[in-house]
mmCIF file of C-alpha atoms in Angstrom:
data_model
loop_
_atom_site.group_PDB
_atom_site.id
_atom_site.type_symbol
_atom_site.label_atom_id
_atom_site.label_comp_id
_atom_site.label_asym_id
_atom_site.label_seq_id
_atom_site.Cartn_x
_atom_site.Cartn_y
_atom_site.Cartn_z
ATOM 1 C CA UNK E 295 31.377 -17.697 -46.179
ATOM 2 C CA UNK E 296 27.326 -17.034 -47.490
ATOM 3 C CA UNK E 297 26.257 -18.439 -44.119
ATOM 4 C CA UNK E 298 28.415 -17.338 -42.292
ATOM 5 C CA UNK E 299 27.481 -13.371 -43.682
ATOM 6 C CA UNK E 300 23.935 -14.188 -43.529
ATOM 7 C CA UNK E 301 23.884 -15.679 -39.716
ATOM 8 C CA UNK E 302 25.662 -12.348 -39.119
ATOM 9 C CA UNK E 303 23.049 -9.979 -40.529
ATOM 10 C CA UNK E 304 20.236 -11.885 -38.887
ATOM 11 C CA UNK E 305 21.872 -11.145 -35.964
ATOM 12 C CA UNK E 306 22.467 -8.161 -36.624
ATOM 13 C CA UNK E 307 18.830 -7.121 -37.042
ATOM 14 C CA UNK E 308 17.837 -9.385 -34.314
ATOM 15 C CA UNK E 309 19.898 -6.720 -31.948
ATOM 16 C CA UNK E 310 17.952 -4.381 -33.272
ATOM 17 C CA UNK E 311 14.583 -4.980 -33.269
ATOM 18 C CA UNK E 312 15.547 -5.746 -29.297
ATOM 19 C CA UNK E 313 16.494 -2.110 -28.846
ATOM 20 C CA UNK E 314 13.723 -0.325 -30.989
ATOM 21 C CA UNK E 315 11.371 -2.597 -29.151
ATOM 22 C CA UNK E 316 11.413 -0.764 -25.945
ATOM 23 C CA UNK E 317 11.539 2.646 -26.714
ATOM 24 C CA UNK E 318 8.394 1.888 -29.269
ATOM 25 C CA UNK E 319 6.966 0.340 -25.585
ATOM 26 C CA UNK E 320 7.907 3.067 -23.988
ATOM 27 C CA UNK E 321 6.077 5.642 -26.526
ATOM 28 C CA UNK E 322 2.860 3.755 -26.440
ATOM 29 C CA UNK E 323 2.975 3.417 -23.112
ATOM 30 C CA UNK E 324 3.280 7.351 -22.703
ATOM 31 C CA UNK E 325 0.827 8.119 -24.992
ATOM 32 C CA UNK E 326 -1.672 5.834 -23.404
ATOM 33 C CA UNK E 327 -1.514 7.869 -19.977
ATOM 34 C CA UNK E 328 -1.692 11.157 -22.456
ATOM 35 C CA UNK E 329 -5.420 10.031 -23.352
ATOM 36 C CA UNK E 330 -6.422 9.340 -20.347
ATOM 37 C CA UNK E 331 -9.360 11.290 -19.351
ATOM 38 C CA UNK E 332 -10.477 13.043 -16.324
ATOM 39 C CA UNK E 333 -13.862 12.712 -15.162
ATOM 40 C CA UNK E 334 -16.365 13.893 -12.369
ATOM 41 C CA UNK E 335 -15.726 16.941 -9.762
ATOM 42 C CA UNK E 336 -12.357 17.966 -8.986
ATOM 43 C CA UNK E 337 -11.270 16.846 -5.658
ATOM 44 C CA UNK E 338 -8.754 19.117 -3.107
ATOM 45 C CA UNK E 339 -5.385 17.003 -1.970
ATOM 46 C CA UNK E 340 -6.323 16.309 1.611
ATOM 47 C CA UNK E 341 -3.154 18.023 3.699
ATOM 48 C CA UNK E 342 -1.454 15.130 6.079
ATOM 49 C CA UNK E 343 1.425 15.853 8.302
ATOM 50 C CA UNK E 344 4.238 13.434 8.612
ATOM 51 C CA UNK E 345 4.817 10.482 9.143
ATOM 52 C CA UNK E 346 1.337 10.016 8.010
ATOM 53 C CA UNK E 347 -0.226 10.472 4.553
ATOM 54 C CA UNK E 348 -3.265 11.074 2.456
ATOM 55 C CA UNK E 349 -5.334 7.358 1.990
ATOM 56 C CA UNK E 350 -4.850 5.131 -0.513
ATOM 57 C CA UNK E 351 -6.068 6.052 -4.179
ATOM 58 C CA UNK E 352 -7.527 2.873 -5.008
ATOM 59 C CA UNK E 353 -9.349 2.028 -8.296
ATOM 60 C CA UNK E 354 -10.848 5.337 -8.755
ATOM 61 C CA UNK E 355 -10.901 7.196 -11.987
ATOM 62 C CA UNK E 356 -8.957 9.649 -13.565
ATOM 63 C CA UNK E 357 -9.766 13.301 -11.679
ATOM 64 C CA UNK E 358 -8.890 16.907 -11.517
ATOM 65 C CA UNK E 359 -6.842 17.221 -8.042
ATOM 66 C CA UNK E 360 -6.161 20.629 -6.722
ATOM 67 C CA UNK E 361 -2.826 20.945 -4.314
ATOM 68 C CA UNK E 362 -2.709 23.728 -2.379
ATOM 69 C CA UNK E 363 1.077 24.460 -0.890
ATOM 70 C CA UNK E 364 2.232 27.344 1.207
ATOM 71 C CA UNK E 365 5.932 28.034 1.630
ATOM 72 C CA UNK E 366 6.977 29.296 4.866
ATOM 73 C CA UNK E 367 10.247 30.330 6.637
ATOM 74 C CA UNK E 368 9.885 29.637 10.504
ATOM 75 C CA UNK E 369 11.837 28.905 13.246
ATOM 76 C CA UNK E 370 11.806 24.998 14.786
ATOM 77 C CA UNK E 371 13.495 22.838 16.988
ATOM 78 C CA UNK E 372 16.107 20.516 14.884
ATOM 79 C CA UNK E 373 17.492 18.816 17.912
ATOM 80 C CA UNK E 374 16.905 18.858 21.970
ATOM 81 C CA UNK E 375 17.889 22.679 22.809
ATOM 82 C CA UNK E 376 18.556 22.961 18.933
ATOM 83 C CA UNK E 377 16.566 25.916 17.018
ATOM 84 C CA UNK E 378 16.960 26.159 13.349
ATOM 85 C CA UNK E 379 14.695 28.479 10.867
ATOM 86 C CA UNK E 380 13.497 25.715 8.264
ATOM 87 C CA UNK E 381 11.650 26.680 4.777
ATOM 88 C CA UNK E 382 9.274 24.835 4.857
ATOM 89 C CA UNK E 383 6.350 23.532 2.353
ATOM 90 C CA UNK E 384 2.841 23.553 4.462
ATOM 91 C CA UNK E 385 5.464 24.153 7.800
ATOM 92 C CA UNK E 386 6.502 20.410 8.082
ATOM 93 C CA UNK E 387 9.836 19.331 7.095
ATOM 94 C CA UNK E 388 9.447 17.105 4.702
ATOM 95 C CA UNK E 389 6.242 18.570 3.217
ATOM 96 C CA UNK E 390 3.276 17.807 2.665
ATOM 97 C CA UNK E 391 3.077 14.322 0.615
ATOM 98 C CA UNK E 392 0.928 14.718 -2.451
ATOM 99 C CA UNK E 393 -0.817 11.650 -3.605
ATOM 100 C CA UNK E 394 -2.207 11.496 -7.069
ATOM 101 C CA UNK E 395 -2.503 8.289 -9.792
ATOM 102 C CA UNK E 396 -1.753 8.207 -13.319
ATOM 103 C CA UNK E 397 -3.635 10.121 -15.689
ATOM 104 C CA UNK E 398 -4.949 12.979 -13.066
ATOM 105 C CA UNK E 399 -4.552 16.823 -14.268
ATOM 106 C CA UNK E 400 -3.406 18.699 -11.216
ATOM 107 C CA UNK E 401 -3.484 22.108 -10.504
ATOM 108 C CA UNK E 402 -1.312 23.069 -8.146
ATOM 109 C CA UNK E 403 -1.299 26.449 -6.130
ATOM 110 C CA UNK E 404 2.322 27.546 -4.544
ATOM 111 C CA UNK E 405 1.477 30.460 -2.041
ATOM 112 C CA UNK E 406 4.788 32.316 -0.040
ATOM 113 C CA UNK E 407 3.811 33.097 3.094
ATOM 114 C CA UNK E 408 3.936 37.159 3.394
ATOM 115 C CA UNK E 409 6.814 37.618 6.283
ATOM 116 C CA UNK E 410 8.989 35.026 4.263
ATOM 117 C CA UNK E 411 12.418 36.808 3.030
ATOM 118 C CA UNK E 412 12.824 35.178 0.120
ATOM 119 C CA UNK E 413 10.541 33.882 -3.134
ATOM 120 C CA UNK E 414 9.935 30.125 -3.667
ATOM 121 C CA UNK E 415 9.341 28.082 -6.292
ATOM 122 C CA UNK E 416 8.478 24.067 -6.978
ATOM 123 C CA UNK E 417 10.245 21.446 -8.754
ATOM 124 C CA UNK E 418 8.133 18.080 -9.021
ATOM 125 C CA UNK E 419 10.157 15.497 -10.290
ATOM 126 C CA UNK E 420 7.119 13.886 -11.503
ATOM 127 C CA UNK E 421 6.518 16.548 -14.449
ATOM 128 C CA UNK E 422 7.167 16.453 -17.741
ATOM 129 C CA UNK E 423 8.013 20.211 -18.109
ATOM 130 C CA UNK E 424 10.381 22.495 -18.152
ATOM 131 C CA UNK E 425 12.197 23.221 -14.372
ATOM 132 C CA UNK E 426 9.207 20.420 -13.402
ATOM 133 C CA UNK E 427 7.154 23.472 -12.629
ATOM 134 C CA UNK E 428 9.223 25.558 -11.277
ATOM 135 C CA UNK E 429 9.467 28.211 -14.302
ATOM 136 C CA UNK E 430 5.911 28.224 -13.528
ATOM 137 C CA UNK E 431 5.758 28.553 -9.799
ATOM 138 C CA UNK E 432 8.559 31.475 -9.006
ATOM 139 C CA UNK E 433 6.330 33.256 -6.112
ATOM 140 C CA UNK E 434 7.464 36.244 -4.401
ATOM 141 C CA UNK E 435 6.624 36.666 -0.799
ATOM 142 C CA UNK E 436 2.826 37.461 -0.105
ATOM 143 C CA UNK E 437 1.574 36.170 -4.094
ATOM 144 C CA UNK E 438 0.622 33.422 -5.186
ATOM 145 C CA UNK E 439 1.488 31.169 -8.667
ATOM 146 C CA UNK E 440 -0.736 28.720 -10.090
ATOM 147 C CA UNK E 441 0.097 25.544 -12.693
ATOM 148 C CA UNK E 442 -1.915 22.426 -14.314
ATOM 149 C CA UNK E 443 0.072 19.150 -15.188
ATOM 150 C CA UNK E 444 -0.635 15.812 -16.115
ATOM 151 C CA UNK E 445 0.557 12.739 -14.368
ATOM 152 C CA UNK E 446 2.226 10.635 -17.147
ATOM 153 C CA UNK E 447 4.346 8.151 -15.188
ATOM 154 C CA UNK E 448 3.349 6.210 -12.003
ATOM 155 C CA UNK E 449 6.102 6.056 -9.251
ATOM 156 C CA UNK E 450 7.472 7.721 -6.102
ATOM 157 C CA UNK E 451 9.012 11.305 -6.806
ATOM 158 C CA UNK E 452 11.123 14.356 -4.788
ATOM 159 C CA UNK E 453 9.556 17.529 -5.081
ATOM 160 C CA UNK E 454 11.935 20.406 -3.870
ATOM 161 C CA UNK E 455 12.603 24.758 -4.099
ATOM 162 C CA UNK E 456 14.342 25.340 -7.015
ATOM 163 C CA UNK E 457 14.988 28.976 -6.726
ATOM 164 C CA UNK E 458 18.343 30.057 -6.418
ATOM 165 C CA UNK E 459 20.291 29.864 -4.474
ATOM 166 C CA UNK E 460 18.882 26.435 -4.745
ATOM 167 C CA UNK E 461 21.199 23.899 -2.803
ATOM 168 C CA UNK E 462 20.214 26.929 0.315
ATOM 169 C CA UNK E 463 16.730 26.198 -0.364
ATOM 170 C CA UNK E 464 16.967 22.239 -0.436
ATOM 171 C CA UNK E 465 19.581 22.627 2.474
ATOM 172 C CA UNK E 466 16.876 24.386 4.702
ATOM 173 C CA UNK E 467 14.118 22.011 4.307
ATOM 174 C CA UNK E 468 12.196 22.827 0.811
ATOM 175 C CA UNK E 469 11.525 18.952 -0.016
ATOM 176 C CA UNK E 470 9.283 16.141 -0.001
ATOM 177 C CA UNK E 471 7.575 13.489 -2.172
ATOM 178 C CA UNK E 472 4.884 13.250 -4.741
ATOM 179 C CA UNK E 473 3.488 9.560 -5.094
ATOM 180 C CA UNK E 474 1.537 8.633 -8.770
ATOM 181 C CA UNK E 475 -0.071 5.537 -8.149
ATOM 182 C CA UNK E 476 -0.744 3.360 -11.262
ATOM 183 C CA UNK E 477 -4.248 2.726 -12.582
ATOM 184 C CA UNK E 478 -5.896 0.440 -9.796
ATOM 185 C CA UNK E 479 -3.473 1.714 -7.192
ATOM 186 C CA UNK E 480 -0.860 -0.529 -5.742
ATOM 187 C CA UNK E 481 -1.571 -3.477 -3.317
ATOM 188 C CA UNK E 482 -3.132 -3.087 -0.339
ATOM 189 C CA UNK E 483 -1.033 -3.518 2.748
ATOM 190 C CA UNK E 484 -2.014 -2.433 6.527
ATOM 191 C CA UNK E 485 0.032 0.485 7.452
ATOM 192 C CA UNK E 486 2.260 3.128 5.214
ATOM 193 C CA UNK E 487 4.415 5.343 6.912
ATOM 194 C CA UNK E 488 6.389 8.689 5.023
ATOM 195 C CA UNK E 489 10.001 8.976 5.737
ATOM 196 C CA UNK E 490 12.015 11.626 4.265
ATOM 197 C CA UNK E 491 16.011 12.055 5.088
ATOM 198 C CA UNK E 492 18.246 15.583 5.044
ATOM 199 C CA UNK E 493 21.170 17.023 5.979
ATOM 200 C CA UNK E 494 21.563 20.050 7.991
ATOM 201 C CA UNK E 495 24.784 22.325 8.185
ATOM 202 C CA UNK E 496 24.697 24.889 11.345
ATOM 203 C CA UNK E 497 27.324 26.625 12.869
ATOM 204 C CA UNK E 498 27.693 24.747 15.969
ATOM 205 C CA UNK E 499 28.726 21.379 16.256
ATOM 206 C CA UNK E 500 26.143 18.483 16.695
ATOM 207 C CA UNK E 501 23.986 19.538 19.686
ATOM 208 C CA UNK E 502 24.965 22.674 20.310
ATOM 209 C CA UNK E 503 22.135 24.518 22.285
ATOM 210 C CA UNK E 504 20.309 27.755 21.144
ATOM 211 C CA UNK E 505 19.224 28.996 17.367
ATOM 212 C CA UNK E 506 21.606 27.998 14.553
ATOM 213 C CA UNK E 507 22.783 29.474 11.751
ATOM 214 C CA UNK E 508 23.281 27.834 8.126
ATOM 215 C CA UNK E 509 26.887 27.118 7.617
ATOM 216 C CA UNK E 510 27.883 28.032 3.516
ATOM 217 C CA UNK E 511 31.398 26.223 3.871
ATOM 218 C CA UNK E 512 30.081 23.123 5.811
ATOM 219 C CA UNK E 513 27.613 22.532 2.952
ATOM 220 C CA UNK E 514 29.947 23.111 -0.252
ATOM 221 C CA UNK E 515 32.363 20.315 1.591
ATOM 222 C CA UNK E 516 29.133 18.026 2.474
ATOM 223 C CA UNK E 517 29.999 18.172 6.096
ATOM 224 C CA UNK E 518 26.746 17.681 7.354
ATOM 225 C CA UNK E 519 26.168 18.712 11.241
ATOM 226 C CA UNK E 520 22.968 16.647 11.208
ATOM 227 C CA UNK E 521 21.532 13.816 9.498
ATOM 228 C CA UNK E 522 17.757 13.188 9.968
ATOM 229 C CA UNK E 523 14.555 11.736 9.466
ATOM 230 C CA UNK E 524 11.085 13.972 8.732
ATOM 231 C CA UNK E 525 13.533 17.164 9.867
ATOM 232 C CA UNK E 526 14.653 16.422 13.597
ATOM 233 C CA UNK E 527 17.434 14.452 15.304
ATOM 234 C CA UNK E 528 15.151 11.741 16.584
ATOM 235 C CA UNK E 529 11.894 12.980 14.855
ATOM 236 C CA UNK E 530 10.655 8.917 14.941
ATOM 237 C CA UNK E 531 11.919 8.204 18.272
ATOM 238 C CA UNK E 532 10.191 7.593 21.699
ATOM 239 C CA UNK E 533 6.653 8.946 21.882
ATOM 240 C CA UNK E 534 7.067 9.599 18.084
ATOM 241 C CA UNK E 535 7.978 5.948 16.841
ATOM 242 C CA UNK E 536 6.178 4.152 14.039
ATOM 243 C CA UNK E 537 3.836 1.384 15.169
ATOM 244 C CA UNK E 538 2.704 -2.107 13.443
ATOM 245 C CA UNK E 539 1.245 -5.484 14.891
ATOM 246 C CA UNK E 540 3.038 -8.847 14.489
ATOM 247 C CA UNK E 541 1.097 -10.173 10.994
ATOM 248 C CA UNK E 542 0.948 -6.573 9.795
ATOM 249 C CA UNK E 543 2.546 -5.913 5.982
ATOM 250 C CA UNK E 544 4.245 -1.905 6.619
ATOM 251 C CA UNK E 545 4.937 0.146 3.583
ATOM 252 C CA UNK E 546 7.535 2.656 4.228
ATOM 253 C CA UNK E 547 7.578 5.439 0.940
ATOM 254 C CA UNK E 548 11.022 6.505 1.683
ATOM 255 C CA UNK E 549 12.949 9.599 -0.299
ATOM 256 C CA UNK E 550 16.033 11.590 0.770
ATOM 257 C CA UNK E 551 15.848 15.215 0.007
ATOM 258 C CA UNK E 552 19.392 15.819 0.692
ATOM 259 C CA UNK E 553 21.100 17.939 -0.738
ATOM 260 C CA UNK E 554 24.588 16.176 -0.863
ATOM 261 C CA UNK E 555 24.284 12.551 0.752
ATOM 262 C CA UNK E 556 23.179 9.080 -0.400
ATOM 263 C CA UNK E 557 20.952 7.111 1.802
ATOM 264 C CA UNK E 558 21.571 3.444 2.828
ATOM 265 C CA UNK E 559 18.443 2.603 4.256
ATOM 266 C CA UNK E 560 18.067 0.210 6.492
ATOM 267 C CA UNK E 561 15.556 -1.184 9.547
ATOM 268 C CA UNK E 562 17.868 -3.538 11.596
ATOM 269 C CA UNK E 563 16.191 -6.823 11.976
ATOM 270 C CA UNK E 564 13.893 -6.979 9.226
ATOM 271 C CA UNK E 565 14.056 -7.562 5.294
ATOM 272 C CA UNK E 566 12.514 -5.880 2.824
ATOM 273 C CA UNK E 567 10.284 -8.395 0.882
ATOM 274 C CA UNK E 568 10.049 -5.850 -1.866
ATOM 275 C CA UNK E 569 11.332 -2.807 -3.299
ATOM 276 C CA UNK E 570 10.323 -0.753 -6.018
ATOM 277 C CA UNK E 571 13.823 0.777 -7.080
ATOM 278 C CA UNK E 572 14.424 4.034 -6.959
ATOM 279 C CA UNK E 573 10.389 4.696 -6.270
ATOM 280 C CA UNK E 574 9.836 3.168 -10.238
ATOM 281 C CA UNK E 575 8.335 0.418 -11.271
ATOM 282 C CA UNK E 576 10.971 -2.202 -11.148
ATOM 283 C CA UNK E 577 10.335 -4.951 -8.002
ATOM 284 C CA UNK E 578 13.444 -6.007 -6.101
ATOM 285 C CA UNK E 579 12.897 -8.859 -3.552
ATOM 286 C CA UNK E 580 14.748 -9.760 0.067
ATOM 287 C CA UNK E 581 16.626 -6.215 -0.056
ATOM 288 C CA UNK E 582 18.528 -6.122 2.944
ATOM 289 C CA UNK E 583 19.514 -2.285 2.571
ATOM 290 C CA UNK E 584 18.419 -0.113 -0.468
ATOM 291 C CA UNK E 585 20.182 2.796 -1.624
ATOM 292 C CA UNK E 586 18.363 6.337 -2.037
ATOM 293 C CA UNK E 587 20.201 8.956 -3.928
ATOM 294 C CA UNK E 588 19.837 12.667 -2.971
ATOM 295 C CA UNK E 589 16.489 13.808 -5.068
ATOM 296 C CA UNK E 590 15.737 10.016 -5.054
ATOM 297 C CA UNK E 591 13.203 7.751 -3.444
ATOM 298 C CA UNK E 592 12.199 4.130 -2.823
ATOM 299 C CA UNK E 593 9.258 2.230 -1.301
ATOM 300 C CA UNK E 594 9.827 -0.398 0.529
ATOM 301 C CA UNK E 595 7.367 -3.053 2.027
ATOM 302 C CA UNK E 596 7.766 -6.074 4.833
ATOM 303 C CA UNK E 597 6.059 -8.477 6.312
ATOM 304 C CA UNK E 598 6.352 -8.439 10.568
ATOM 305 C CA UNK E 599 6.759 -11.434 12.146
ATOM 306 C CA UNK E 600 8.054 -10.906 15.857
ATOM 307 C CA UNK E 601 7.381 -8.423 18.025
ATOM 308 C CA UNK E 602 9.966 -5.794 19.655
ATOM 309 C CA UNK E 603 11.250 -2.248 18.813
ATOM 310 C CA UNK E 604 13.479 -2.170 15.182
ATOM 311 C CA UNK E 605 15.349 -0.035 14.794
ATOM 312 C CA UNK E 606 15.313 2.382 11.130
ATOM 313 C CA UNK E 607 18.864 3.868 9.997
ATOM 314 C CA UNK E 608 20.771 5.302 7.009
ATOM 315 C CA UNK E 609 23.545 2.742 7.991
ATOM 316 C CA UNK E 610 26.515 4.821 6.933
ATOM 317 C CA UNK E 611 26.090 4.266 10.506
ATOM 318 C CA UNK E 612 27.638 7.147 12.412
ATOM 319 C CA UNK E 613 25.125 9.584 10.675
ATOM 320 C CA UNK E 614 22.220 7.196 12.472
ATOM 321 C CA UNK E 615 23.646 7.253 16.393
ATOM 322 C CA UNK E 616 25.992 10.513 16.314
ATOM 323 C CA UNK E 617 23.958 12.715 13.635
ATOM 324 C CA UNK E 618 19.956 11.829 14.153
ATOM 325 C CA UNK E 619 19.459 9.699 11.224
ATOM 326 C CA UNK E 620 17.586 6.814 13.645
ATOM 327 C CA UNK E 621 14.173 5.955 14.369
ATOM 328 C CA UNK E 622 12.200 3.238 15.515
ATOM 329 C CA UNK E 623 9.322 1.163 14.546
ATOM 330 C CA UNK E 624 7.565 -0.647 17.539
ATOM 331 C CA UNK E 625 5.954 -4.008 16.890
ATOM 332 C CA UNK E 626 3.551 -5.484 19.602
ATOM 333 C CA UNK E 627 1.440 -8.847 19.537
ATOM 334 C CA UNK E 628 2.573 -12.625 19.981
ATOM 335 C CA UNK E 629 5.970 -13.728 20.215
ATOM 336 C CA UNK E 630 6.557 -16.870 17.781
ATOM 337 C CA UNK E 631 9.751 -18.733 18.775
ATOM 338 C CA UNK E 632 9.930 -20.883 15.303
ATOM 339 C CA UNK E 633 11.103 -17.272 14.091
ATOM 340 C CA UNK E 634 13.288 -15.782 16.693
ATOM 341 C CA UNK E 635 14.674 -17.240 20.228
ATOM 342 C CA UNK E 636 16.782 -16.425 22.565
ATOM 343 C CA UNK E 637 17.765 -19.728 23.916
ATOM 344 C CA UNK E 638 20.471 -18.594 26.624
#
C-alpha cells in the first residue's frame, strides 16, 4: 500500500511540474521580447496595396517603425455594375498590411479622413493593451490619434474598427493584417501574396447593378450577399490573378476579416506543405484545406510543381462560384509529366 501511495504522489507531481513548465516558458519567453531594445533611426512602414506587401524584414535589428493609417469612407465597385461605399484603412479593402518583427516599438498614427461621417478607431490584435489600441485611437472625422506599442509576440494578426457600432464597421471593410516576424525573419521563399476574405450584406441580391446599401437584418442572420477576396467579387481574377513559376515556393499570408463567417481555404490542385496555424507559431504539414476563423489568420506556403491556372476558394463552395470568394493563381514554365498527365 506504501508503494503504491508513493508511485501515486510522484505522479502526481510529475503532472505538475508538466503544467507549470510551460507557463514558466511562456513568461520568460515574454519577458525576453520585453528587453529587447530598439536601436538606430526610426524607419516609416512603407504603404503597399494589395495583393502585394511591404519586403521581407530579414535579420535586421530591433527599430522604431512609424505606421501612418488614414480611415476613409468612399464609394467602390464591389462587383461588375456593383457600387458599395467601403470604410476603408489607406482606401484599399483589406488595408494596408503592416509588417513589423518582434521587439519593434511602433507608433502608429490613425488619421479620419475629414468628409468621413463617422469616427474610427484601431484594434490590432497583435497588442497587449487594452481594446488593442483602440481606447487609444478613437478619432473623430478631420483629427488625428497617435499610440506607441511594443511587439511582444511574433505571428500573423487581424487588425480591424472597433468603434461602435462595430460589427457595421468590420461589415464595411475596416480590416486587415499586421504580420510580427520573429527575430531573423521567417524563411525565405520567392513570392508572398496578401489575401484577406469578407462578407458583404447589400440590399440587392448578388449582382444587382447600381450603388448598394448595407443591409442590418441580412448581417444579424449572417446572410451574406457577397463573399470575397481583397474586397471585390473576383478581385484576383483575370488581369488581376496571382502569378508564380513552376519551381517557385508562394507564401500566401491569408486572414478573414469577416465579420460572421469561417474560412475554409483552399487552392484546388495544390497542398499546402506548411501552415503556421492560425498565423502562430505552430507548423502543420500537407494541409489540404486550413480553417480561418473570422478575426483569424493563417500563412500558408507551397511548393509549385506544374504549370496551369489553380484555382483559390473558401470551399464552403457556393460562397467561391455564386458569392465572389474565387481567385486564381497562374503558374507558367515546364510541364513535368512524372507529376501530372493527362494520358487520354
Amino acid at each position: 500500500m506504501k508503494r503504491i501511495v508513493t508511485c501515486f504522489t510522484l505522479a502526481l507531481l510529475t503532472l505538475q511540474a508538466c503544467k507549470q513548465n510551460p507557463s514558466e516558458n511562456s513568461s520568460a519567453k515574454s519577458e525576453n521580447t520585453m528587453d529587447i531594445a530598439v536601436s538606430g533611426d526610426a524607419i516609416n512602414q512603407s504603404i503597399v496595396n494589395p495583393p502585394m506587401l511591404p519586403a521581407p524584414i530579414g535579420d535586421r535589428a530591433a527599430k522604431k517603425v512609424v505606421v501612418r493609417l488614414e480611415a476613409t469612407e468612399e464609394v467602390g465597385e464591389l462587383a461588375d455594375g456593383v457600387t458599395y461605399k467601403f470604410w476603408t484603412f489607406n482606401s484599399t479593402v483589406p488595408g494596408t498590411f503592416i509588417r513589423i518583427r518582434v521587439g519593434d516599438e511602433v507608433e502608429l498614427h490613425v488619421t479620419n479622413r475629414s468628409d468621413s461621417v463617422m469616427p474610427h478607431n484601431i484594434d490590432l490584435h497583435a497588442v497587449n493593451g487594452p481594446g488593442g489600441g483602440a481606447e487609444a485611437t478613437n478619432v473623430a472625422p478631420g483629427k488625428e490619434a497617435i499610440f506607441n506599442f511594443k511587439a511582444l509576440n511574433p505571428g500573423l494578426y487581424v487588425y480591424h474598427c472597433a468603434a461602435a457600432p462595430v460589427p457595421l464597421h468590420i461589415a464595411n471593410g475596416m480590416y486587415g493584417l499586421i504580420l510580427v516576424e520573429p527575430a531573423g525573419g521567417l524563411p525565405k521563399v520567392d513570392r508572398e501574396y496578401y489575401v484577406m476574405q469578407g462578407e458583404f450584406y447589400t440590399k440587392g441580391k448578388t449582382d444587382e447593378k447600381g450603388l448598394q446599401e448595407f443591409d442590418q437584418d441580412k448581417g444579424v442572420d449572417e446572410r451574406p450577399t457577397y463573399v470575397v477576396f481583397n474586397g471585390k467579387k473576383n478581385a484576383l481574377m483575370g488581369a488581376n490573378a496571382l502569378e508564380a513559376k513552376v519551381g517557385e515556393t508562394v507564401r500566401f499570408f491569408v486572414g478573414n476579416g469577416g465579420p460572421n463567417l469561417v474560412s475554409s481555404f483552399h487552392v484546388i490542385g495544390e497542398i499546402f506543405d506548411r501552415v503556421y496555424v492560425e498565423g502562430g507559431s505552430k507548423i502543420n504539414e500537407n494541409v489540404q484545406t486550413t480553417v480561418i476563423p473570422a478575426g483569424g489568420a493563417a500563412i500558408v506556403e507551397f511548393k509549385v510543381e506544374e504549370p496551369g491556372n489553380y484555382i483559390i476558394v473558401d470551399h464552403s463552395i457556393f460562397r467561391a462560384f455564386n458569392k465572389g470568394a474565387i481567385g486564381m493563381l497562374k503558374v507558367t514554365g515546364e510541364k513535368n509529366p512524372k507529376i501530372y498527365n493527362k494520358v487520354q
